[in-house]
Coordinates of C-alpha atoms and ligand atoms in Angstrom, one line a residue:
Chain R
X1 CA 63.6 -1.1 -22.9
X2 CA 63.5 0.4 -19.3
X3 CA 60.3 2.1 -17.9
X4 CA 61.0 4.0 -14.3
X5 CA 57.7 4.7 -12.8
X6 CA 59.9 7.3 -11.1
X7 CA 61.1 9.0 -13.7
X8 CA 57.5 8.8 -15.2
X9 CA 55.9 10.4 -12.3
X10 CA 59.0 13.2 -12.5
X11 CA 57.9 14.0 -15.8
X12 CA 54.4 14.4 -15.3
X13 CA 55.3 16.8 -12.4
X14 CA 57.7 18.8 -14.5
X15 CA 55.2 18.9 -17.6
X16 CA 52.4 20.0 -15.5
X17 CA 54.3 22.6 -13.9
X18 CA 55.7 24.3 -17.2
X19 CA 52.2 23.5 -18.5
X20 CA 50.0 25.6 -16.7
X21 CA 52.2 28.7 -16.8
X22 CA 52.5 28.6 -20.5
X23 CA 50.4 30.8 -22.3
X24 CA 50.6 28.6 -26.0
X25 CA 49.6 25.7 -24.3
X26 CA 46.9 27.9 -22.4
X27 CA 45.7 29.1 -25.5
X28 CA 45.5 25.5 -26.9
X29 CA 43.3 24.5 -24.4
X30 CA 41.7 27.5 -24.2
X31 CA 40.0 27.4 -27.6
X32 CA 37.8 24.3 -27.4
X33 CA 35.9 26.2 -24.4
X34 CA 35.6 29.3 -26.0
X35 CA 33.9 26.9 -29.2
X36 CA 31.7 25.2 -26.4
X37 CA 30.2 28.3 -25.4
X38 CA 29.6 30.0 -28.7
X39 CA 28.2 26.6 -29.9
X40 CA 25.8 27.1 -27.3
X41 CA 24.3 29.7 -28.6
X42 CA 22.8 27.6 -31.4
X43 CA 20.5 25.9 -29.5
X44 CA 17.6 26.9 -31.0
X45 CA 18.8 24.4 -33.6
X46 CA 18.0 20.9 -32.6
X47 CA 17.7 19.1 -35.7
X48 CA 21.2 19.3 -36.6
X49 CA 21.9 16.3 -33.6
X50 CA 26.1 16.8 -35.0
X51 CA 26.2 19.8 -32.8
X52 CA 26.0 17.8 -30.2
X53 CA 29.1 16.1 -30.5
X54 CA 31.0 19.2 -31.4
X55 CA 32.5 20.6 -28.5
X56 CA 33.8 16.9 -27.4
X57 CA 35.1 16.9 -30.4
X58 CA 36.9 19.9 -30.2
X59 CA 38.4 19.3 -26.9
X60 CA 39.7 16.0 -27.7
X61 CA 41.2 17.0 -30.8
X62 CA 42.6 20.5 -30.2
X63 CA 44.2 19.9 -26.6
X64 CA 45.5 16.4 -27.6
X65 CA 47.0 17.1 -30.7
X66 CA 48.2 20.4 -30.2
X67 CA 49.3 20.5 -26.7
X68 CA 51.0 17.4 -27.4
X69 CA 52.8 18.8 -30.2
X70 CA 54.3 22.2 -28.6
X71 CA 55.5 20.2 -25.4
X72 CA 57.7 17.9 -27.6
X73 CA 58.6 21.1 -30.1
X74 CA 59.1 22.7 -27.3
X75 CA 61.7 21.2 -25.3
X76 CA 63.8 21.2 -28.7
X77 CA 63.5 24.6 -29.6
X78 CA 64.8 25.4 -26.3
X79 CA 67.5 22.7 -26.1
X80 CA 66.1 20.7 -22.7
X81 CA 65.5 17.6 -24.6
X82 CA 69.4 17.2 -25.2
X83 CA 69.8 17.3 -21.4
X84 CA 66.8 14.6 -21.0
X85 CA 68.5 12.4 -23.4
X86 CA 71.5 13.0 -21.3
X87 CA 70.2 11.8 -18.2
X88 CA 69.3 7.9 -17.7
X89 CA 65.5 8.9 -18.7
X90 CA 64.9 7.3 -22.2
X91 CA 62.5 8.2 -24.9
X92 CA 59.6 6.4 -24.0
X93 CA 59.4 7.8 -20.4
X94 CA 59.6 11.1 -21.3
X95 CA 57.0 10.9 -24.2
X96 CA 54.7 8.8 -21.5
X97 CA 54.9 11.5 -19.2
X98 CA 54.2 14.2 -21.8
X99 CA 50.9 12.1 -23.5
X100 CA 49.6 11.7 -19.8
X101 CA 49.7 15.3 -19.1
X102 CA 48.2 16.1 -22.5
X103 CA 45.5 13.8 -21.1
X104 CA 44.9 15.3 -17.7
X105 CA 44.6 18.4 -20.0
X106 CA 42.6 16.9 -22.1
X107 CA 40.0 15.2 -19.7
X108 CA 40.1 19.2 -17.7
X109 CA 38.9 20.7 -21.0
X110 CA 36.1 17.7 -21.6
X111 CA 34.8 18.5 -18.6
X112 CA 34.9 22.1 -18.6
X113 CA 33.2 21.7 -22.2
X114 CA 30.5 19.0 -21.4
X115 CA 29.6 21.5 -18.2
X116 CA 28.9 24.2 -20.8
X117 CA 27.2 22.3 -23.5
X118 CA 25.7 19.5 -21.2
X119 CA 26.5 15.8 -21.9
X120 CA 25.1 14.2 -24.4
X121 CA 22.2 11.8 -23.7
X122 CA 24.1 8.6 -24.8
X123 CA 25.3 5.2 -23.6
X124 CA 28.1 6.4 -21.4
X125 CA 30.3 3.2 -22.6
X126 CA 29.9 3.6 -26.1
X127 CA 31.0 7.6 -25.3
X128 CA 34.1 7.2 -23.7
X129 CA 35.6 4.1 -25.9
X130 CA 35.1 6.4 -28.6
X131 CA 36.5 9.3 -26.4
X132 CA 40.0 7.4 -25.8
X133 CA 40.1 5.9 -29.1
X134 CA 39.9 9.6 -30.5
X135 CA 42.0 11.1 -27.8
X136 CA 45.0 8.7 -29.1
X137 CA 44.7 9.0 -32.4
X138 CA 44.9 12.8 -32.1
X139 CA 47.9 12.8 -30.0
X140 CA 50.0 10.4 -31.7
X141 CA 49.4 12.4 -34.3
X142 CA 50.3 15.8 -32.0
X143 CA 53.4 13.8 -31.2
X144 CA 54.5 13.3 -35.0
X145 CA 53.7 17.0 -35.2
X146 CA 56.1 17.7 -32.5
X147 CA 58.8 15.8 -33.6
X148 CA 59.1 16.8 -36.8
X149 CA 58.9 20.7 -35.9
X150 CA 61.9 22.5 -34.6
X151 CA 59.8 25.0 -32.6
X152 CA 56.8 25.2 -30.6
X153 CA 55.4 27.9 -33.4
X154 CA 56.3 25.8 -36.0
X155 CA 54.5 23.3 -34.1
X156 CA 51.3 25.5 -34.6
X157 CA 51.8 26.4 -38.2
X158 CA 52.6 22.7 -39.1
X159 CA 49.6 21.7 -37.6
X160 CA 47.2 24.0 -38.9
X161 CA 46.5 22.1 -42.4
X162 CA 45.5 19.1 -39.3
X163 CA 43.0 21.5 -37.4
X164 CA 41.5 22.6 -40.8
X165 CA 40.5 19.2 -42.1
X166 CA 40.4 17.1 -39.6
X167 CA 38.4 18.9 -36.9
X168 CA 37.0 22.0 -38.9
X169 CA 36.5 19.5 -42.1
X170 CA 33.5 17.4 -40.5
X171 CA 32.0 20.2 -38.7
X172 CA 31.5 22.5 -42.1
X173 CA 32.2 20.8 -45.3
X174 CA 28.7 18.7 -45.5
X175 CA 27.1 22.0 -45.4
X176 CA 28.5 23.0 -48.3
X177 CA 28.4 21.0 -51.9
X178 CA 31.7 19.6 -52.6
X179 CA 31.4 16.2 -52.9
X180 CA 35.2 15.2 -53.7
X181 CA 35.9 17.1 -50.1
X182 CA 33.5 15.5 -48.4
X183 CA 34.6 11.9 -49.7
X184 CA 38.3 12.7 -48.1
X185 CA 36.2 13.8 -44.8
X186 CA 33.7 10.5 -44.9
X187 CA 37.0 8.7 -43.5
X188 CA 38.4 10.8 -41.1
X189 CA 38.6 9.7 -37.4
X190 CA 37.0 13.3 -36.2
X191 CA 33.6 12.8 -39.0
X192 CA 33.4 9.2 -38.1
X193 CA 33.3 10.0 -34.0
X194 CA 30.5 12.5 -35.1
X195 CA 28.2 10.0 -37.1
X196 CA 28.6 7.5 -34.1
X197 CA 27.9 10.0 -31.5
X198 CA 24.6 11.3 -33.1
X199 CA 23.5 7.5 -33.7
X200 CA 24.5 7.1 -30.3
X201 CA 22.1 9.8 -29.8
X202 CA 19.1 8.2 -31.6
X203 CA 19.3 5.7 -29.1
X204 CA 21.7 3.4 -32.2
X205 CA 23.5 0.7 -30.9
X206 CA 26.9 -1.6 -31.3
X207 CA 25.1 -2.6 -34.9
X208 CA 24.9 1.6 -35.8
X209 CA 28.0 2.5 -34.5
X210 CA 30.2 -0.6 -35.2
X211 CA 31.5 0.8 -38.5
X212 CA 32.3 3.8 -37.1
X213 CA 34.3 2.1 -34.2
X214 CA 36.0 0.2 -36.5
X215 CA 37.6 3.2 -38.8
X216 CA 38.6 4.8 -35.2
X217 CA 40.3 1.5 -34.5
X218 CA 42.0 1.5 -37.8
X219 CA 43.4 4.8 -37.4
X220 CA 44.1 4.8 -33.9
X221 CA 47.0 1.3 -35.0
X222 CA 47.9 3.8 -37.9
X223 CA 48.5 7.1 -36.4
X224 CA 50.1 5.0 -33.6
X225 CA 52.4 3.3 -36.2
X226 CA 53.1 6.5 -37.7
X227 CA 54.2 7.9 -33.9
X228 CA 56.9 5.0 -33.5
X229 CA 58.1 5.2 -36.6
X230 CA 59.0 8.8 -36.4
X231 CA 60.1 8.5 -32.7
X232 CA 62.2 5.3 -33.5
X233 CA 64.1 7.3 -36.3
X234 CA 65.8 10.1 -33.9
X235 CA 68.3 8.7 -31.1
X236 CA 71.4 10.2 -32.4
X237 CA 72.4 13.5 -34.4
X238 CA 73.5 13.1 -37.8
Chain G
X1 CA 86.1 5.0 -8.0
X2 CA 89.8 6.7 -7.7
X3 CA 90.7 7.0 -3.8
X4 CA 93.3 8.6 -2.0
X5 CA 96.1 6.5 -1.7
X6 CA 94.4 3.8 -4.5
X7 CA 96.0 5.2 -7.7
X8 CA 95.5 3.3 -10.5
X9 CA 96.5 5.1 -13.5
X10 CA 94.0 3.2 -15.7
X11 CA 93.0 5.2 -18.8
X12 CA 89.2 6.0 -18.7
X13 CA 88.7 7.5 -22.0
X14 CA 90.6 5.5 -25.1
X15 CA 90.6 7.2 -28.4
X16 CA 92.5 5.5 -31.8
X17 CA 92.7 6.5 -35.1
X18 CA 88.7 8.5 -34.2
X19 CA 87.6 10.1 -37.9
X20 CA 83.7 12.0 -38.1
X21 CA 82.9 12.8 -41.1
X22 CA 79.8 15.2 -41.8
X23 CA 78.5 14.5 -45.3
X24 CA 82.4 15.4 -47.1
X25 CA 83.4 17.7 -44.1
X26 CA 86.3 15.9 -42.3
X27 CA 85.8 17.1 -38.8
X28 CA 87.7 14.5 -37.4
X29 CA 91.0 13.2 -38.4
X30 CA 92.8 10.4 -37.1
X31 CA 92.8 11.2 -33.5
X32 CA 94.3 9.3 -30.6
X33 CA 94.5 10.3 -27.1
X34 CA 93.4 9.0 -23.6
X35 CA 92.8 10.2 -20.5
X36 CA 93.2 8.4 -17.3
X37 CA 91.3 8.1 -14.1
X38 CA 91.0 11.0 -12.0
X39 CA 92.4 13.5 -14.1
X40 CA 91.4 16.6 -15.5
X41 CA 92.1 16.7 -19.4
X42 CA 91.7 19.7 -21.6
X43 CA 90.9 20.0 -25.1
X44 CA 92.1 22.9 -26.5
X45 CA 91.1 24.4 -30.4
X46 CA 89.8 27.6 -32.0
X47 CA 86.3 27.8 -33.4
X48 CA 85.4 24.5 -35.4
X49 CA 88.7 22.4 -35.0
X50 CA 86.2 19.9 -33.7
X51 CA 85.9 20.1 -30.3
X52 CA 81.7 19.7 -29.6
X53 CA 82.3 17.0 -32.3
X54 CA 84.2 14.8 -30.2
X55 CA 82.1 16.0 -27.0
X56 CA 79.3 14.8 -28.6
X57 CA 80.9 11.4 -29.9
X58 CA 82.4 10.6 -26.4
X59 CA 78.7 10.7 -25.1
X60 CA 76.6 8.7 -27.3
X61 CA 75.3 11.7 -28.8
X62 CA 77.0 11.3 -32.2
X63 CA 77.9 8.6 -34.2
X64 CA 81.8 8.1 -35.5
X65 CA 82.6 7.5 -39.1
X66 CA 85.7 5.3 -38.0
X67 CA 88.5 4.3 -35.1
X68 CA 87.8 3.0 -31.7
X69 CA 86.5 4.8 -28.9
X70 CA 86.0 3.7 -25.4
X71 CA 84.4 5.1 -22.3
X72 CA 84.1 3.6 -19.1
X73 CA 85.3 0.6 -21.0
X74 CA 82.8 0.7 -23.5
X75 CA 81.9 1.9 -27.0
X76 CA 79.4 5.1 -26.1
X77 CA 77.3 4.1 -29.6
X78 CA 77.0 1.1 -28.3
X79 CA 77.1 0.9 -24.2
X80 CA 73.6 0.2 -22.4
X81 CA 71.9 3.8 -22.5
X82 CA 70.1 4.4 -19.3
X83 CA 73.0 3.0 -16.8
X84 CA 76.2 4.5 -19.4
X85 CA 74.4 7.8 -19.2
X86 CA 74.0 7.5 -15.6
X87 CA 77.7 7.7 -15.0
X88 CA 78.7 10.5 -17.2
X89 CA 78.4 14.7 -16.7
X90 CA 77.4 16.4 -19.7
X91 CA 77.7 20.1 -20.0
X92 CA 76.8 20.7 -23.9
X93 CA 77.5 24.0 -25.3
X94 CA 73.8 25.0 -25.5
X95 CA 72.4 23.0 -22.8
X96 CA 68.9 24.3 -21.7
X97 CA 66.9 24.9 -19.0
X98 CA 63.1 24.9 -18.4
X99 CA 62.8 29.0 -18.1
X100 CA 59.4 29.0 -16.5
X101 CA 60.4 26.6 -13.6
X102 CA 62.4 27.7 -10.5
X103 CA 66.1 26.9 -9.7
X104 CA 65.0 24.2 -7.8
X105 CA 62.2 22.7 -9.8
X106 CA 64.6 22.2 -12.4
X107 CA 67.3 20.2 -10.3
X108 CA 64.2 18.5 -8.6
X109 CA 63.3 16.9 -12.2
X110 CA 66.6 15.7 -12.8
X111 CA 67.3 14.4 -8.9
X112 CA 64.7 12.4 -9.8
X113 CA 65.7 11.3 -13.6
X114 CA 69.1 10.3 -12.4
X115 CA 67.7 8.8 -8.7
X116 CA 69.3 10.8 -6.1
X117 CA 68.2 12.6 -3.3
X118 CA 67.0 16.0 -3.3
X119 CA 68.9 17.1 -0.4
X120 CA 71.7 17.4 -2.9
X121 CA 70.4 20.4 -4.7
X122 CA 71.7 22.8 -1.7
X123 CA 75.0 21.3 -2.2
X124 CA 75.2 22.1 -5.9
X125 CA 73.7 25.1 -5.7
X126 CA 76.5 26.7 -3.0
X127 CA 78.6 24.9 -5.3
X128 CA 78.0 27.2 -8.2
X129 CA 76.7 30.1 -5.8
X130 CA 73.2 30.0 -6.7
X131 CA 71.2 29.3 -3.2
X132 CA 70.2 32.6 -2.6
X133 CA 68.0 32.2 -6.0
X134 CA 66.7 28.9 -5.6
X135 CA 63.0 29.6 -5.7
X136 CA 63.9 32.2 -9.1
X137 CA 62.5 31.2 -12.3
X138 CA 65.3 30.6 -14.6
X139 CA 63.7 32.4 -17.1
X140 CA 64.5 36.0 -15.0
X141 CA 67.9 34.3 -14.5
X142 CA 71.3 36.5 -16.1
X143 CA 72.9 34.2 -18.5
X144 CA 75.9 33.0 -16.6
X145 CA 73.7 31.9 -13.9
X146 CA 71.7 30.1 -16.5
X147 CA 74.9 28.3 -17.0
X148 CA 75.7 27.8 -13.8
X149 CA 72.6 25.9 -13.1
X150 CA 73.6 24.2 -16.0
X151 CA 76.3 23.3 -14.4
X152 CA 74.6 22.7 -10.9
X153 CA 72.5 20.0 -13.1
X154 CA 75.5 18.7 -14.8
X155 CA 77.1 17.7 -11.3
X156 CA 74.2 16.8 -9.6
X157 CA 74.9 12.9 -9.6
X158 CA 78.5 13.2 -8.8
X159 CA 79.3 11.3 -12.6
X160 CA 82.3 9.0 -12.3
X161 CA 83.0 11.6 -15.4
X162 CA 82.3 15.2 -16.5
X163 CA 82.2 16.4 -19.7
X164 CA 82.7 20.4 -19.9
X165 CA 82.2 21.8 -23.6
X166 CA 83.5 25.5 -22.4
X167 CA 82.1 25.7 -19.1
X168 CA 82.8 29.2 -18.3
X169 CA 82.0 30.6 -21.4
X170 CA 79.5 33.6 -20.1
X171 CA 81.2 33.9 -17.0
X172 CA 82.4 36.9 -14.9
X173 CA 86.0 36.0 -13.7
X174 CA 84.9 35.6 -9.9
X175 CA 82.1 33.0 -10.6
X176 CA 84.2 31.6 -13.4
X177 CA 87.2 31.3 -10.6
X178 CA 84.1 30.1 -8.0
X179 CA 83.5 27.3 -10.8
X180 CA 86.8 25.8 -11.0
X181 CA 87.0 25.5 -7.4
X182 CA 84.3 23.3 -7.7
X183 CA 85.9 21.4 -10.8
X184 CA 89.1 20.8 -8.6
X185 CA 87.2 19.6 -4.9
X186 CA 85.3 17.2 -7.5
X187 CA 88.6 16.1 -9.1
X188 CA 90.2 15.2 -5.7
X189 CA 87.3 13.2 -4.7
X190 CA 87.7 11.4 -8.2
X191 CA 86.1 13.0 -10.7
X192 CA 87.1 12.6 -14.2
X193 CA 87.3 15.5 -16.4
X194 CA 87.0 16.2 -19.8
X195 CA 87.1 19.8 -20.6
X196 CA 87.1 21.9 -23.6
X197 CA 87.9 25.2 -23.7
X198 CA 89.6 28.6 -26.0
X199 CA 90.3 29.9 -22.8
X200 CA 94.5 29.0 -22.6
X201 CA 94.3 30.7 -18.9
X202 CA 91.9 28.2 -17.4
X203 CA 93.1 25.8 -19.1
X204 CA 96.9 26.0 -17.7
X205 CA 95.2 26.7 -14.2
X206 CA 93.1 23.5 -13.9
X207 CA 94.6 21.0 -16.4
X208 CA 96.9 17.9 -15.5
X209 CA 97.0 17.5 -19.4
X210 CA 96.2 19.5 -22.4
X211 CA 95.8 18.8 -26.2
X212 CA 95.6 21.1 -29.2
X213 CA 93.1 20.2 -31.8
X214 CA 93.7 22.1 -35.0
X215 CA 91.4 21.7 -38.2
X216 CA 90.7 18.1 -36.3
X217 CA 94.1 16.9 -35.7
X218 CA 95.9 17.1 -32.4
X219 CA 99.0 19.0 -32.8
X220 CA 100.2 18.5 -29.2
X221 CA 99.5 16.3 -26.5
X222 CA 101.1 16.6 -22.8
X223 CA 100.9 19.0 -19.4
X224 CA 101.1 22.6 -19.5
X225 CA 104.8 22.8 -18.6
X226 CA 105.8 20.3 -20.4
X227 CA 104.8 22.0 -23.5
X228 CA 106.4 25.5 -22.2
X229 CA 109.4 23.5 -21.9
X230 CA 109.2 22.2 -25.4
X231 CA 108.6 24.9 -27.2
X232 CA 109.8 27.8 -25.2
X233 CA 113.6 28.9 -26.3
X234 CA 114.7 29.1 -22.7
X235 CA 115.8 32.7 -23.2
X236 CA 115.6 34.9 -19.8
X237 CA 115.3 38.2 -19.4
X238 CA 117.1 40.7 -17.2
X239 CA 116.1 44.5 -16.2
X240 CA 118.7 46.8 -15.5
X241 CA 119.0 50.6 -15.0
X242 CA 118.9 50.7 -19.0
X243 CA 116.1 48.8 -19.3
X244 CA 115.2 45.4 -20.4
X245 CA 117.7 42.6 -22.3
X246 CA 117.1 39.0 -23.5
X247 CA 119.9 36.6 -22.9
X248 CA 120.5 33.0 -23.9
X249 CA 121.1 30.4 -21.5
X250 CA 124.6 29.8 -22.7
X251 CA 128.0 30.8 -21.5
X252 CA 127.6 34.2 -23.0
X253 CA 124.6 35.0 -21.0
X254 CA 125.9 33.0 -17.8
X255 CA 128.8 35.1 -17.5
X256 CA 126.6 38.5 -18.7
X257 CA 124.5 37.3 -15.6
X258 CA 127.1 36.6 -13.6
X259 CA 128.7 40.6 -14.7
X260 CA 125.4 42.2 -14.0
X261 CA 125.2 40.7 -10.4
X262 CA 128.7 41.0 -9.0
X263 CA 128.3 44.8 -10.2
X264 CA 124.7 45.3 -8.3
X265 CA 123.1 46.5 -11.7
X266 CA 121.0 43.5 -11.7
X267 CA 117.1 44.6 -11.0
X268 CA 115.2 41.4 -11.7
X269 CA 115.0 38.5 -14.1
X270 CA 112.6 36.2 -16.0
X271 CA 112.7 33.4 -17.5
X272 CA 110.6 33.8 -21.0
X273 CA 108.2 30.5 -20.6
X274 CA 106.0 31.1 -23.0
X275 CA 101.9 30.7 -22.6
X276 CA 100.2 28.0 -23.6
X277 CA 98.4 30.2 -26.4
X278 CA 101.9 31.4 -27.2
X279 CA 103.0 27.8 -27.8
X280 CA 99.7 26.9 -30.2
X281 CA 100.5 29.9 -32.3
X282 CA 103.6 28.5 -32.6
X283 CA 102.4 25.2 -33.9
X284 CA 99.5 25.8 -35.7
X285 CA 100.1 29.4 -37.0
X286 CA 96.7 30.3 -35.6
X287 CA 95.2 32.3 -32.7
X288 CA 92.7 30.2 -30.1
X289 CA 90.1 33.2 -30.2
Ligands
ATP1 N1 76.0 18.8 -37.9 C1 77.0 19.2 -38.7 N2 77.0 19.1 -40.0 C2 78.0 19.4 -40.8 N3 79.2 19.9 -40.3 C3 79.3 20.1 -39.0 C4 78.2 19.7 -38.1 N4 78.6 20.0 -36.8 C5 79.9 20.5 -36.9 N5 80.3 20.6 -38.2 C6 81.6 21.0 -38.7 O1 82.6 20.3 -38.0 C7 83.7 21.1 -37.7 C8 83.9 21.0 -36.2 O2 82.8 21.5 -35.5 P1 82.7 21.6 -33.9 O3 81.4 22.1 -33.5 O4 83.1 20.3 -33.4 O5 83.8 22.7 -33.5 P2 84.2 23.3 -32.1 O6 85.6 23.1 -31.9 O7 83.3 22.8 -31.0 O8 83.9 24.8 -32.3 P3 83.4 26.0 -31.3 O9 84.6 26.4 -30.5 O10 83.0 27.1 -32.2 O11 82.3 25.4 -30.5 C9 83.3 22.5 -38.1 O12 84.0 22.8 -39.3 C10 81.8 22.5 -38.3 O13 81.5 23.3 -39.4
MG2 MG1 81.9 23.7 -29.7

């Protein structure tokens, strides 16, 4: 396996520039600022501490899964990633330079977020372990979602059942009673990153938060796992 | 590298006994060809004979069911990716382009995938007459020029051979004519090239060697005139003051000739070689279109 820095660095300046001009992708990262500040109006709410986590929450998920997923869907709806396969650049360095763009993107919309809703009084460590952990877990699984749609829309649509459970699952399901639902949610990534961030909050330490660290870690091995295994299936048509 | 003077006729494509099979669809059968260094090859076929298939197989896109097949002196499903890819010019039949970067942006990315200098992109883009809309976002771009930055991209690292599934496909006859101009400087400076095409024109105008590929067999295999010679019937046809007259080339028509000249009736004559298309109608009882 070859890995050009080059080539790497091409990427990321290619990917940034389509990026930025594309509205889908705009719209992606749109969305977890727009929750930020309508999340914000709920402040006369402290006791719920989950809120707090929300909008980083929403950023990580939403801009690294689904910007992830309509670069890769992208560029085979339109045909470019037959001429990239063409060219000496293999596989891995054009995924690379499309999961470090996501996270430039990603670390944009954090920001923008945590400057609307404030950050979180927590050990700053503890926050952005969990942050990355998160952050690959969701685009691994943004890059499964692009490779198995043929088009950026279908990228959306195949990703939807994703955005409902995993990041709107946590945030509304224990408010309502259905227990079986909420069992599925009790091991998601996304409800896991929320419980450690509001023990985080009430001052909880490694001992508080190491369970949840540990399902992150799980899935963040499994949804990577996953990624290869889907990417490893594809380097010639049928 | 093929130089002037250097010629070593050594085959840089082998093909033997190639079968593709899609599921039960037998794309392929059985075909054998090669084509040797520095010379531009043309793979002629109506819609579906299989023409993208072998494209596709010759560059590691597409595995074979059966046969042998080397390139560059090695088996494309097998040769190392990165530096094999390297080497070759791929013009696909729905190659893409990123629509919301400019000209340039797009050749930038791939100067840098394949490792060559950017000051190449002004040289492929007068190449394909594109300069003046270098800073244009493809996306605004008509669809020939599409293609020809395609085709700008395609050339960009000077490949040791290009692959052409129907180059010209979407394009006016000037640009199209512009394009093969370009084909032919990048032959004499040793490019390979593989070219598929239903055009029969451009095909007898830039081709050293043509094949017809019918329902995935080759049906013929040599140059353009060699094949009008072949299969044409040699007649020739005279215009007099009555109008026109096919003759055979046989004493009958030598001495008709001979009559029509020494009596000054004779207005102009042809000899009937018949097109290339003309000469795969004959053989396969189909049209190229
Ligand atoms: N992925 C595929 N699965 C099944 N059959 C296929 C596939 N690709 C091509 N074929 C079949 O193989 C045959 C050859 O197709 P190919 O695309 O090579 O033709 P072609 O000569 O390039 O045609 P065209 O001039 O239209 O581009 C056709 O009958 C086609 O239906
Ligand atoms: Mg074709």
């Amino acid at each position: 396996m070859t890995f050009s820095i080059r080539r790497f660095r091409a990427m990321v300046k290619k990917e940034w520039k389509d990026s930025i001009r594309n509205p889908q992708i705009l719209l992606n990262a749109g969305m977890p600022i727009l929750l930020a500040v309508l999340f914000n109006q709920k402040e006369d709410e402290p006791s719920d501490l989950t809120f707090l986590s929300i909008p980083i929450l929403v950023a990580i998920s939403i801009t690294g899964a689904f910007v992830q997923a309509n670069m890769i869907a992208e560029e085979k709806e339109k045909n470019t990633l037959r001429s990239l396969m063409l060219s000496p650049a293999s596989k891995l360095e054009v995924l690379a330079g499309k999961s470090a763009t996501t996270t430039l993107f990603a670390l944009l919309v954090i920001a923008v977020c945590l400057a609307i809703s404030g950050v979180p009084d927590v050990n700053i460590v503890y926050l952005i372990i969990l942050s990355i952990l998160l952050l690959l877990i969701f685009m691994a699984l943004g890059t499964v979602i692009g490779l198995i749609a043929r088009t950026a829309s279908e990228s959306s649509i195949v990703g939807l059942p994703l955005l409902l459970l995993f990041i709107f699952g946590p945030i509304f399901v224990p408010n309502l009673d259905l227990p079986a639902l909420m069992k599925i949610i009790d091991v998601l990534p996304s409800h896991q990153f929320m419980l450690a961030i509001t023990a985080l909050i009430q001052d909880g330490g490694l001992s508080q938060i190491g369970g949840n660290l540990l399902n992150l870690v799980l899935w963040t091995i499994v949804s990577l796992a996953l990624c290869f295994l889907v990417y490893g299936k594809k380097r010639f048509d049928k | 590298m093929l130089r002037e003077g250097v010629i070593v006729m050594q085959s840089i494509i082998e093909v033997e006994g190639l079968e593709k099979l899609y599921k039960k669809k037998r794309a392929l059968k059985n075909i054998s060809f090669q084509v040797k260094q520095g010379e531009i090859f043309g793979f002629l076929g109506p819609s579906g004979s299989g023409k993208t298939t072998t494209v596709k197989i010759l560059t590691s896109q597409l595995l074979y069911t059966s046969g042998r097949v080397k390139v560059l002196g090695s088996d494309p499903a097998r040769s190392r990716h990165s530096e094999f890819l390297g080497k070759i010019g791929v013009l696909t039949d729905n190659s893409g382009t990123y629509e919301r970067l400019s000209v340039y942006d797009n050749l930038a990315l791939f100067c840098r995938l394949y490792g060559v200098a950017d000051r190449r992109i002004e040289t492929v883009l007068d190449a394909v007459n594109l300069n003046d809309d270098k800073h244009t976002l493809v996306g605004r771009l008509s669809k020939g020029m599409k293609q020809r930055v395609t085709l700008a991209r395609t050339i960009l690292h000077e490949p040791d051979i290009l692959f052409l599934d129907e180059p010209t496909s979407a394009l006016d006859p000037v640009n199209s004519g512009r394009i093969q101009q370009t084909l032919r400087e990048m032959n004499s400076r040793g490019t390979t090239i593989f070219l598929t095409t239903h055009n029969m024109q451009e095909a007898e105008e830039l081709c050293d060697r043509v094949a017809f590929l019918n329902h995935g067999e080759i049906s013929a295999l040599d140059t353009p005139q060699a094949l009008r010679l072949q299969y044409g019937d040699r007649s020739i046809t005279v215009t007099t003051q009555q109008g026109k007259q096919v003759v055979q080339q046989n004493d009958a028509g030598a001495n008709l000739i001979r009559e029509l000249i020494q009596r000054g009736d004779l207005l102009a004559i042809h000899s009937n070689e018949p097109t290339l298309g003309d000469i795969f109608v004959k053989l396969t009882g189909r049209g190229l279109e």
